[in-house]
Amino acid sequence: MELLREIATTIWMHKLRTALTAIVLIIGIFSLIFLFGMGRGLSNGTMDVFGKFATNTMFVWAQRTTIAHKGLPTGRIASLTTQDAEAIRQNFSEVQYMSPRLQLGTTRVAAGQNYGSFEVRGETPDLKFILPIEMEQGRYINGLDLRERRKVCVIGTGAKDILFKGASKVIGEYIQVRGVFFRVVGVQASMQTGDQGREDDMAVIVPLSTGQVVFNLIDRVHYFTISCFAGVNSNVVEAAIKRLLRDRHEIHPKDMLGINSFNLSNQVQKFTGLFAAIDGFILFVGLGFIIAGIAGIVNIMLIVVRERTREIGIRKSIGATSGSIMRMILIESIIITTISTYIGMVLGVATLAFFDYLITKLEVESIFFSNPEVNFKLVFIAMFLMIGFGALAGALPAYRAAQINPVEALADE
Amino acid sequence: MISLTKINKSYKTGQGSLHVLKDVDLEIGKGELVSIMGSSGSGKSTLLNILGILDQYDSGDYYLDDKLIKNLSDSAAAEYRNRFLGFVFQSFNLLSFKTAQENVALPLYYQNVSRRERNAIALDYLEMVGLKDWYHHMPNQLSGGQKQRVAIARALISKPKVVLADEPTGALDSKTSYEVMNLFKKVNEQGITVIIVTHEHDISRLCDRAIKLKDGVIHNGEDESAFTS
Ligand SMILES: Nc1ncnc2c1ncn2[C@@H]1O[C@H](COP(=O)(O)OP(=O)(O)O)[C@@H](O)[C@H]1O
Ligand SMILES: [Mg+2]
């Protein structure tokens, strides 16, 4: 306690000297945290684009064939069916959710006096678990809707705003699609940002079976949205499903376009890898800053010790042991490092919080940047490391100080 | 109190070594007030630093209060300097960032005396040297004579048996020098052994005895004029 007070007064009486020592490290820690936060913001922003998408989701569809097969010419487009969906479900236990989608195209939809053009889709209940959507009101399409071919629908929030201007409750209202009335049972809101999110917000969704009957597309399906159980290698499942569909539709096994697909997990993996690389780079740069900070402290403390040679000589002449001198310099170094680290940390976190505030408050909605943040665990690990580094940085200067010969230190110039 | 026999001390220099103290024999009794006289470079400071256990000697024996001072550990030497000896320097050697009171109290810090207590004691010693009202001043707000009185108070606060002063009046005018010497006399009257290094006869005359040093050799009973600087 007395030692701390003694050191505190020394630090206080040499504010400029201490500030200079501290500033190098403050900048180092600040930069590290700021860079990390920005990197994290970038990665959060990008991952938001995927939203709460089940990240092992794939899409499978049919395109024009490119290889003639079993006497059939190229350029055919296979018609996928409800039976294909049944076959996939029976053959692949790895599949957790599967939703065949019927695309009825962008169609005029009316509700009373209001109308607009919206993408109309036929869906099944599983889709709710795959797409990053939330129910703003009511419910999603359910099994009963599907079995009884009910004329019900779910509309996106964007569609709701246009079709029911200003009305807050729209459940039970009716909309008209190609002369057929559908009762609204739910309003969906996408949790995704960007185009994909907007598309889901502007969609009108009917039960797949109802769509197939009402629009005279019996058993037709346009594509499958499939997500696998966690831990399943979705690439393997993807390839097997395509093999099954090619076989069922007389498409050459090597006709990659005849049955085509897109696997989201590959995208996610690419980005995850990219951000790991960015994090690694930032860590590398940040460590550089920290090492520079420590080297700076060692250097300045050495200069300080030389500057304080006479003081140390005086202290020794009135009874200070070498050990007490060593402790004094060491603890001074640790205090300066710890306080600098703390200040740098607070500045870094505050700056990040300010950026976050700007982004949300000014609605600077940049798709690829959101919620810059830092991992507090990391900050604390860094903090404890810094105290260790403070001791490390102080060790050499403290040893030098202890070795000072009082006779030489007190010699009159 | 102090007994030196055949003390030798050399400094290593660039070319070789410089033999500074040559077979120095010296006896100083308890409660004496002595001066060490000699011209510049004669080895006075070297001798005083050895007496103060700030420096080590090469050969011979140094007994302080009947204890042989040789190859002391760092902490034993520190303990002696802290409790047994008091130093006063020509250039005062006060800590510039501490007040007069804090400077005086510093030796007690190394005896783990609490801050409140050591500051109270320091105030008593400042009163003794006539600077009680100056306790809150920084060294750069004090005159040379005042600084030296603060330094003397610091040397006395740990109740030493021996006070060692290296040219304590060297940086002071003659009036202030006599005031400081009066203070040393007062200290000596309390039974403390006082050893003052000086090259001024006026100062030396105020002491009980003068030890004369020339080129590292002690000359006693010789003509004073041989030591005029
Ligand atoms: N640390 C040292 N290294 C080398 N030579 C020294 C050192 N200290 C003193 N000397 C030399 O020793 C001699 C005696 O010095 P000193 O004891 O300071 O004399 P005085 O105090 O009588 O003037 C001088 O010639 C000085 O240059
Ligand atoms: Mg000298």
XYZ file of C-alpha atoms and ligand atoms in Angstrom:
670
model
C 0.000 0.000 0.000
C 2.761 2.414 0.994
C 4.705 1.280 -2.066
C 1.704 1.945 -4.297
C 1.269 5.408 -2.787
C 4.953 6.155 -3.270
C 4.741 5.027 -6.913
C 1.483 6.894 -7.474
C 3.027 10.179 -6.352
C 6.059 9.570 -8.557
C 3.776 8.904 -11.532
C 1.626 11.917 -10.683
C 4.623 14.231 -10.339
C 5.895 13.119 -13.753
C 2.659 13.304 -15.683
C 4.206 14.152 -19.037
C 6.792 11.404 -18.833
C 4.146 8.872 -17.830
C 1.729 10.065 -20.503
C 4.379 9.617 -23.182
C 5.058 6.102 -21.995
C 1.381 5.300 -21.896
C 0.377 6.787 -25.221
C 2.229 4.250 -27.357
C 0.411 1.426 -25.677
C -2.939 3.212 -25.624
C -2.717 3.595 -29.388
C -1.721 -0.045 -29.752
C -4.612 -1.405 -27.729
C -7.052 1.033 -29.286
C -6.030 -0.021 -32.789
C -6.284 -3.693 -31.941
C -9.793 -3.384 -30.551
C -10.950 -1.007 -33.243
C -9.651 -3.225 -36.039
C -11.155 -6.317 -34.445
C -14.513 -4.627 -34.003
C -14.549 -3.394 -37.582
C -13.639 -6.841 -38.865
C -16.432 -8.297 -36.791
C -18.842 -5.674 -38.098
C -17.979 -6.632 -41.642
C -18.512 -10.287 -40.917
C -21.767 -9.701 -39.016
C -23.061 -7.547 -41.844
C -22.331 -10.195 -44.412
C -23.724 -13.028 -42.339
C -26.935 -11.005 -41.901
C -27.453 -11.312 -45.634
C -27.875 -15.025 -45.076
C -30.152 -14.108 -42.240
C -31.278 -16.911 -40.045
C -31.242 -19.150 -43.091
C -30.631 -22.765 -42.287
C -27.092 -22.571 -43.612
C -27.085 -26.110 -44.969
C -29.902 -25.309 -47.383
C -29.837 -26.311 -51.049
C -32.056 -25.613 -54.027
C -32.616 -28.224 -56.772
C -34.376 -27.538 -60.080
C -34.668 -28.736 -63.709
C -33.213 -26.923 -66.730
C -32.880 -27.681 -70.439
C -30.970 -30.924 -70.948
C -27.582 -30.705 -72.638
C -26.862 -34.402 -73.313
C -29.070 -36.671 -75.456
C -30.097 -39.721 -73.471
C -32.108 -42.905 -74.162
C -33.113 -41.595 -77.578
C -34.397 -38.343 -76.165
C -33.048 -35.098 -77.669
C -31.283 -32.247 -75.824
C -33.140 -29.096 -74.860
C -35.899 -30.870 -72.958
C -36.951 -29.537 -69.573
C -37.977 -32.241 -67.107
C -41.227 -31.598 -65.285
C -40.604 -32.125 -61.577
C -43.577 -33.449 -59.655
C -45.039 -34.004 -56.216
C -44.007 -37.671 -56.689
C -40.352 -36.583 -56.956
C -40.749 -34.888 -53.594
C -42.199 -38.110 -52.189
C -39.262 -40.083 -53.603
C -36.705 -37.715 -52.059
C -38.383 -37.917 -48.706
C -38.437 -41.718 -48.793
C -34.854 -42.140 -49.944
C -33.049 -39.559 -47.830
C -33.265 -39.750 -44.068
C -30.578 -37.033 -43.951
C -33.135 -34.514 -45.188
C -34.716 -32.615 -42.320
C -36.998 -30.276 -44.215
C -38.042 -30.328 -47.841
C -40.353 -27.918 -49.550
C -41.324 -28.290 -53.208
C -42.176 -24.879 -54.638
C -44.629 -24.038 -57.367
C -43.930 -20.745 -59.146
C -47.089 -19.184 -60.437
C -45.253 -16.133 -61.717
C -45.772 -12.470 -61.082
C -49.500 -12.057 -61.127
C -52.081 -9.343 -60.608
C -53.467 -9.650 -57.094
C -56.356 -7.545 -55.836
C -57.949 -6.856 -52.460
C -61.075 -4.754 -52.762
C -60.079 -1.525 -54.524
C -56.361 -2.153 -54.124
C -54.221 -4.276 -56.393
C -50.634 -4.936 -57.365
C -48.342 -7.398 -59.098
C -46.845 -10.007 -56.806
C -44.949 -13.222 -57.110
C -47.407 -16.009 -56.304
C -45.985 -19.286 -54.986
C -47.329 -22.654 -53.946
C -45.547 -23.859 -50.793
C -45.648 -26.526 -48.103
C -45.363 -26.066 -44.285
C -41.692 -27.157 -44.219
C -40.555 -23.960 -45.903
C -41.242 -22.003 -42.726
C -38.375 -23.903 -41.085
C -35.929 -23.310 -43.922
C -36.451 -19.713 -44.936
C -35.538 -16.952 -42.484
C -39.094 -15.740 -42.105
C -41.117 -14.669 -39.119
C -44.883 -14.478 -38.820
C -45.853 -10.892 -38.254
C -49.479 -11.958 -37.929
C -51.371 -15.237 -38.001
C -49.761 -18.484 -39.094
C -47.979 -20.137 -41.971
C -49.504 -22.695 -44.383
C -50.223 -25.885 -42.424
C -50.771 -29.587 -43.180
C -54.551 -29.262 -43.121
C -54.465 -26.462 -45.705
C -52.435 -28.760 -47.898
C -54.593 -31.891 -47.509
C -57.921 -30.111 -47.938
C -56.618 -27.802 -50.663
C -57.931 -24.823 -48.764
C -58.083 -21.491 -50.519
C -55.947 -19.684 -47.966
C -52.800 -17.624 -48.331
C -49.901 -16.016 -46.512
C -48.754 -12.616 -47.755
C -45.495 -10.734 -47.223
C -45.432 -7.497 -45.239
C -44.721 -5.502 -48.411
C -47.688 -7.060 -50.178
C -49.849 -6.375 -47.122
C -48.944 -2.683 -47.158
C -50.003 -2.366 -50.794
C -53.115 -4.545 -50.672
C -54.425 -3.374 -47.306
C -53.240 0.214 -47.086
C -53.017 1.218 -43.463
C -55.025 -1.707 -42.106
C -53.215 -3.308 -39.182
C -55.213 -6.560 -38.902
C -55.628 -8.401 -42.178
C -56.217 -11.983 -41.017
C -59.536 -13.201 -42.391
C -59.551 -10.676 -45.244
C -59.716 -11.947 -48.821
C -57.469 -11.391 -51.803
C -58.177 -12.273 -55.412
C -55.660 -14.077 -57.659
C -56.718 -14.775 -61.274
C -60.353 -14.553 -60.224
C -60.009 -16.942 -57.304
C -60.501 -15.698 -53.720
C -58.023 -16.674 -51.011
C -58.476 -15.981 -47.322
C -55.444 -14.409 -45.620
C -54.241 -16.575 -42.692
C -50.844 -15.018 -42.067
C -48.418 -12.204 -42.816
C -44.740 -13.104 -43.135
C -41.695 -10.894 -42.641
C -38.273 -11.858 -43.878
C -35.343 -11.675 -41.480
C -32.952 -11.305 -44.373
C -31.564 -8.066 -45.705
C -31.095 -7.351 -49.389
C -32.931 -8.562 -52.495
C -33.817 -11.977 -51.143
C -35.527 -10.428 -48.131
C -37.459 -7.958 -50.283
C -38.621 -10.796 -52.549
C -40.083 -12.740 -49.621
C -41.772 -9.615 -48.280
C -43.492 -9.063 -51.651
C -44.663 -12.659 -52.109
C -48.144 -14.186 -51.961
C -48.087 -17.807 -50.802
C -50.802 -20.422 -51.270
C -50.789 -24.112 -50.297
C -48.949 -26.130 -52.943
C -51.882 -28.512 -53.499
C -54.375 -25.655 -53.824
C -52.119 -23.891 -56.325
C -51.737 -27.051 -58.410
C -55.534 -27.504 -58.686
C -56.653 -23.897 -58.996
C -54.054 -23.025 -61.618
C -54.398 -26.343 -63.420
C -50.845 -27.569 -62.863
C -51.665 -30.991 -61.416
C -48.675 -32.528 -59.582
C -46.318 -29.873 -60.966
C -43.399 -28.580 -58.895
C -40.745 -26.068 -60.040
C -37.983 -26.590 -57.550
C -37.094 -28.073 -54.209
C -35.783 -26.241 -51.209
C -34.089 -28.787 -48.975
C -32.219 -28.564 -45.704
C -30.358 -31.413 -44.053
C -29.911 -32.342 -40.406
C -26.957 -30.696 -38.684
C -23.732 -32.598 -39.148
C -24.762 -34.052 -42.500
C -22.467 -33.357 -45.428
C -25.012 -31.616 -47.598
C -22.772 -31.786 -50.675
C -23.015 -35.583 -50.679
C -26.800 -35.502 -50.199
C -27.097 -32.873 -52.917
C -25.287 -35.061 -55.449
C -27.355 -38.142 -54.526
C -30.661 -36.285 -54.828
C -29.670 -35.049 -58.286
C -28.698 -38.577 -59.294
C -32.142 -39.783 -58.185
C -33.953 -37.043 -60.101
C -31.894 -37.580 -63.290
C -32.750 -41.262 -63.126
C -36.468 -40.582 -62.613
C -36.593 -38.154 -65.544
C -34.447 -40.025 -68.080
C -31.640 -37.462 -67.935
C -28.038 -38.437 -68.626
C -26.190 -38.982 -65.323
C -23.511 -36.466 -66.393
C -25.961 -33.772 -67.511
C -25.139 -31.268 -64.831
C -27.584 -28.661 -66.138
C -30.503 -31.005 -66.750
C -30.925 -31.189 -62.998
C -29.139 -28.214 -61.445
C -28.666 -27.067 -57.884
C -27.251 -24.415 -55.593
C -25.896 -25.221 -52.161
C -25.877 -22.392 -49.637
C -23.422 -24.127 -47.308
C -20.693 -23.679 -49.930
C -21.353 -19.925 -49.933
C -21.402 -19.736 -46.163
C -18.191 -21.721 -46.006
C -16.507 -19.345 -48.422
C -17.446 -16.326 -46.318
C -16.581 -18.041 -43.061
C -13.151 -18.791 -44.477
C -12.765 -15.230 -45.692
C -13.596 -13.790 -42.292
C -11.327 -16.209 -40.511
C -8.583 -14.915 -42.781
C -9.512 -11.292 -42.032
C -9.562 -12.035 -38.287
C -6.172 -13.686 -38.587
C -4.782 -10.684 -40.428
C -6.175 -8.277 -37.840
C -4.746 -10.412 -35.043
C -1.387 -10.324 -36.792
C -1.472 -6.548 -37.203
C -2.823 -6.087 -33.672
C -0.075 -8.238 -32.194
C 2.388 -6.085 -34.075
C 0.907 -3.031 -32.389
C 1.128 -4.690 -28.979
C 4.715 -5.759 -29.493
C 5.561 -2.235 -30.613
C 3.773 -0.956 -27.507
C 5.807 -3.207 -25.232
C 9.069 -2.374 -26.960
C 8.101 1.276 -26.543
C 7.544 0.797 -22.834
C 10.831 -1.048 -22.363
C 12.590 1.749 -24.193
C 10.959 4.602 -22.377
C 11.349 2.893 -18.995
C 15.050 2.459 -19.736
C 15.321 6.154 -20.503
C 13.299 6.922 -17.395
C 15.638 4.811 -15.275
C 18.633 6.649 -16.698
C 16.903 9.956 -16.033
C 16.213 8.818 -12.506
C 19.758 7.626 -11.817
C 20.377 10.369 -9.273
C 17.010 9.791 -7.600
C 17.821 6.092 -7.297
C 21.277 6.954 -5.923
C 19.671 9.204 -3.324
C 17.179 6.519 -2.343
C 19.988 3.987 -1.963
C 22.082 6.401 0.121
C 19.248 6.764 2.622
C 18.583 3.061 2.923
C 16.709 1.693 -0.101
C 17.679 -1.891 -0.932
C 18.240 -2.940 -4.545
C 15.148 -5.113 -4.176
C 12.965 -2.175 -3.206
C 14.246 -0.160 -6.189
C 13.513 -3.103 -8.475
C 9.991 -3.477 -7.084
C 9.371 0.229 -7.519
C 10.271 0.264 -11.221
C 8.518 -3.036 -11.918
C 5.243 -2.019 -10.317
C 5.418 1.390 -11.936
C 5.730 -0.342 -15.292
C 2.809 -2.669 -14.539
C 0.639 0.239 -13.406
C 1.396 2.249 -16.529
C 0.758 -0.749 -18.787
C -2.469 -1.682 -17.067
C -3.853 1.835 -17.069
C -2.832 2.369 -20.690
C -4.405 -0.914 -21.692
C -7.556 0.020 -19.878
C -7.753 3.460 -21.472
C -7.040 2.030 -24.918
C -9.697 -0.587 -24.369
C -12.325 1.883 -23.207
C -11.551 4.215 -26.114
C -11.752 1.324 -28.571
C -15.040 -0.021 -27.234
C -16.499 3.504 -27.002
C -15.539 4.264 -30.587
C -17.107 1.031 -31.775
C -20.259 1.782 -29.789
C -20.354 5.221 -31.402
C -20.062 3.694 -34.877
C -22.807 1.237 -34.027
C -24.960 4.134 -32.858
C -24.317 6.036 -36.084
C -25.188 3.027 -38.206
C -28.480 2.316 -36.460
C -29.474 5.926 -35.736
C -28.741 7.390 -39.133
C -29.937 4.166 -40.752
C -26.831 4.029 -42.820
C -27.934 0.599 -43.830
C -25.007 -0.813 -45.606
C -25.699 -4.421 -46.386
C -22.221 -5.595 -45.659
C -21.642 -3.821 -42.391
C -23.511 -4.130 -39.125
C -23.026 -4.248 -35.380
C -19.296 -3.740 -35.010
C -18.446 -5.405 -31.724
C -15.641 -6.977 -29.828
C -15.435 -10.151 -27.942
C -15.167 -9.223 -24.264
C -13.455 -12.461 -23.391
C -10.749 -11.493 -25.839
C -10.460 -8.059 -24.266
C -9.939 -9.542 -20.814
C -7.416 -12.065 -22.043
C -5.582 -9.159 -23.659
C -5.803 -7.208 -20.414
C -4.233 -9.966 -18.333
C -1.608 -10.470 -20.991
C -0.817 -6.770 -20.796
C -0.212 -6.962 -17.053
C 2.163 -9.829 -17.746
C 3.730 -7.806 -20.527
C 4.015 -4.857 -18.135
C 6.068 -7.024 -15.802
C 8.073 -8.246 -18.767
C 8.623 -4.724 -20.068
C 9.580 -3.511 -16.604
C 11.978 -6.370 -15.862
C 15.016 -5.106 -17.759
C 14.677 -1.450 -16.661
C 14.054 -2.601 -13.076
C 17.189 -4.750 -13.154
C 19.198 -1.829 -14.551
C 17.847 0.422 -11.810
C 18.779 -2.068 -9.092
C 22.319 -2.262 -10.462
C 22.870 1.488 -10.256
C 25.985 2.324 -8.220
C 25.058 5.062 -5.746
C 28.554 6.572 -5.757
C 28.457 7.105 -9.503
C 24.825 8.182 -9.398
C 25.565 10.859 -6.805
C 28.853 12.077 -8.296
C 28.656 15.787 -9.054
C 28.959 16.475 -12.747
C 33.260 4.406 16.621
C 35.239 4.257 13.385
C 38.498 2.400 12.890
C 40.348 2.028 9.585
C 43.530 0.043 9.144
C 45.541 -0.073 5.941
C 42.608 0.773 3.702
C 43.457 0.753 -0.006
C 41.201 1.725 -2.854
C 41.879 1.914 -6.599
C 39.610 2.904 -9.466
C 39.847 1.137 -12.779
C 40.379 3.657 -15.497
C 40.784 3.463 -19.243
C 44.587 3.132 -19.112
C 44.913 1.017 -15.962
C 44.055 1.693 -12.356
C 44.246 4.783 -10.198
C 45.392 4.190 -6.648
C 43.282 6.695 -4.697
C 43.593 5.640 -1.036
C 46.959 4.348 0.143
C 47.225 2.407 3.435
C 44.841 4.743 5.217
C 44.795 4.313 9.018
C 42.179 6.289 10.893
C 40.472 6.348 14.294
C 37.417 8.484 15.017
C 35.853 8.305 18.463
C 32.191 8.403 19.440
C 30.795 11.945 19.571
C 33.732 13.544 17.740
C 33.314 16.396 15.265
C 36.120 15.992 12.731
C 36.932 17.416 9.342
C 38.676 15.664 6.490
C 40.833 18.218 4.726
C 42.624 18.000 1.448
C 42.821 19.475 -2.011
C 40.592 18.459 -4.871
C 41.283 14.937 -6.062
C 43.071 13.886 -2.891
C 40.511 11.133 -2.213
C 38.273 12.781 0.400
C 34.986 11.757 -1.224
C 36.301 8.266 -1.857
C 37.155 7.919 1.818
C 33.780 9.273 2.917
C 31.896 6.930 0.553
C 33.754 3.987 2.057
C 32.901 5.178 5.562
C 29.264 5.497 4.410
C 29.222 1.963 2.914
C 28.254 3.450 -0.431
C 31.497 2.143 -1.899
C 33.750 -0.831 -1.245
C 37.463 -0.848 -0.439
C 40.035 -3.190 -1.935
C 42.043 -4.146 1.152
C 42.384 -3.337 4.842
C 39.790 -3.434 7.606
C 36.967 -1.041 8.402
C 35.294 -1.382 11.796
C 32.134 0.607 12.390
C 30.961 0.474 16.004
C 33.223 -2.570 16.440
C 31.698 -4.434 13.528
C 33.818 -5.345 10.512
C 32.316 -3.779 7.413
C 33.355 -6.131 4.654
C 31.414 -7.966 1.925
C 28.092 -6.870 3.381
C 24.969 -8.110 1.634
C 22.943 -5.532 -0.248
C 20.241 -5.491 2.418
C 22.712 -5.305 5.344
C 24.450 -2.314 3.722
C 21.077 -0.682 3.105
C 20.125 -1.264 6.734
C 23.348 0.427 7.944
C 22.853 3.394 5.645
C 19.245 3.658 6.742
C 19.585 3.397 10.547
C 23.209 3.991 11.463
C 24.429 6.651 9.034
C 23.221 9.983 7.735
C 24.474 11.634 4.551
C 24.727 15.292 3.604
C 26.009 16.250 0.146
C 27.406 19.366 -1.451
C 24.622 19.414 -4.043
C 21.917 18.657 -1.428
C 20.488 15.721 -3.391
C 16.872 16.361 -2.507
C 14.154 14.714 -4.637
C 12.851 17.593 -6.732
C 9.316 16.223 -6.998
C 8.805 15.906 -3.253
C 8.097 18.616 -0.679
C 10.596 19.500 2.052
C 8.541 17.422 4.483
C 8.380 14.380 2.170
C 12.114 14.587 1.526
C 12.858 14.606 5.237
C 10.438 11.707 5.814
C 11.856 9.468 3.068
C 14.329 7.447 5.212
C 11.418 6.415 7.434
C 9.564 5.141 4.349
C 12.322 2.549 4.059
C 11.701 1.638 7.704
C 8.011 0.989 6.901
C 6.829 3.827 9.105
C 3.309 4.885 8.142
C 2.923 8.022 6.093
C 1.058 9.964 8.723
C 3.614 9.120 11.397
C 6.698 9.826 9.327
C 5.291 13.149 8.119
C 4.642 14.154 11.744
C 8.196 13.222 12.726
C 9.557 15.046 9.658
C 7.775 18.189 10.807
C 9.594 17.995 14.175
C 12.959 17.745 12.427
C 12.098 20.642 10.102
C 11.306 22.666 13.221
C 14.702 21.741 14.638
C 16.476 23.139 11.548
C 14.191 26.194 11.606
C 12.140 25.387 8.519
C 8.810 24.286 9.955
C 6.906 26.909 7.997
C 8.528 25.737 4.779
C 7.376 22.128 5.035
C 5.142 22.350 1.983
C 7.715 23.949 -0.296
C 9.356 22.125 -3.173
C 13.179 22.128 -3.221
C 13.284 24.610 -6.125
C 11.410 27.117 -3.935
C 14.153 27.007 -1.284
C 17.497 28.809 -1.052
C 20.767 26.863 -0.959
C 21.065 27.191 2.811
C 17.482 26.079 3.305
C 17.985 23.071 1.023
C 21.035 22.051 3.019
C 19.095 22.359 6.266
C 16.363 20.131 4.789
C 19.081 17.641 3.801
C 20.479 17.718 7.348
C 17.014 17.125 8.783
C 16.697 14.139 6.409
C 20.078 12.816 7.580
C 18.989 13.073 11.207
C 15.451 11.687 11.048
C 16.522 8.062 11.432
C 18.574 8.958 14.568
C 21.948 7.933 13.104
C 25.125 7.382 15.155
C 27.298 8.966 12.452
C 26.605 11.867 10.081
C 28.799 12.088 6.972
C 28.903 15.373 5.083
C 30.741 15.779 1.765
C 31.607 19.466 1.305
C 28.257 20.547 2.818
C 29.147 24.236 2.526
C 30.773 23.978 -0.898
C 27.791 25.522 -2.646
C 26.951 28.115 0.020
C 28.109 31.655 0.760
C 30.149 32.183 3.938
C 27.291 33.483 6.097
C 25.095 30.514 5.230
C 28.092 28.210 5.650
C 28.488 29.303 9.262
C 24.760 28.773 9.905
C 25.045 25.233 8.547
C 28.174 24.608 10.623
C 26.320 25.807 13.720
C 23.671 23.238 12.944
C 26.326 20.499 12.714
C 27.681 21.638 16.061
C 24.199 21.343 17.578
C 23.883 17.846 16.093
C 27.272 16.936 17.523
C 26.254 18.174 20.957
C 23.537 15.493 20.956
C 26.328 12.913 20.880
C 26.257 12.128 17.186
C 29.637 11.609 15.501
C 29.975 14.143 12.666
C 32.528 13.871 9.848
C 32.771 16.808 7.479
C 34.784 16.742 4.251
C 35.973 20.202 3.273
C 38.867 22.036 1.732
C 38.096 25.299 3.547
C 40.224 26.106 6.625
C 37.472 28.316 8.057
C 35.158 25.343 8.150
C 37.797 22.921 9.351
C 38.707 25.222 12.261
C 35.155 24.874 13.638
C 35.729 21.136 14.121
C 37.454 19.397 17.055
C 40.063 17.838 14.825
C 41.239 17.882 11.204
C 42.330 14.779 9.307
C 44.605 15.792 6.482
C 44.652 13.866 3.245
C 47.128 14.347 0.444
C 47.191 12.138 -2.625
C 45.442 9.397 -0.723
C 47.800 9.431 2.245
C 46.953 10.726 5.730
C 49.433 13.307 7.054
C 49.012 14.197 10.703
C 50.871 16.850 12.701
C 52.361 18.479 9.627
C 52.343 22.071 8.648
C 48.871 23.223 7.695
C 50.208 25.266 4.811
C 50.976 22.058 2.948
C 47.247 21.603 2.456
C 46.282 24.958 1.154
C 44.249 24.448 -1.927
N 34.398 6.357 -10.084
C 35.656 6.757 -10.342
N 36.336 6.189 -11.357
C 37.596 6.563 -11.633
N 38.238 7.506 -10.977
C 37.623 8.142 -9.940
C 36.282 7.786 -9.588
N 35.903 8.555 -8.537
C 36.964 9.352 -8.269
N 37.984 9.084 -9.100
C 39.293 9.710 -9.051
O 39.858 9.452 -7.778
C 40.523 10.589 -7.302
C 39.943 10.983 -5.970
O 38.651 11.431 -6.120
P 37.753 12.013 -4.950
O 37.742 11.000 -3.848
O 36.437 12.387 -5.496
O 38.574 13.278 -4.520
P 38.093 14.555 -3.716
O 36.739 14.271 -3.160
O 39.137 14.698 -2.641
O 38.123 15.682 -4.651
C 40.380 11.664 -8.349
O 41.536 11.705 -9.138
C 39.190 11.208 -9.172
O 39.350 11.649 -10.476
Mg 34.985 15.283 -3.445
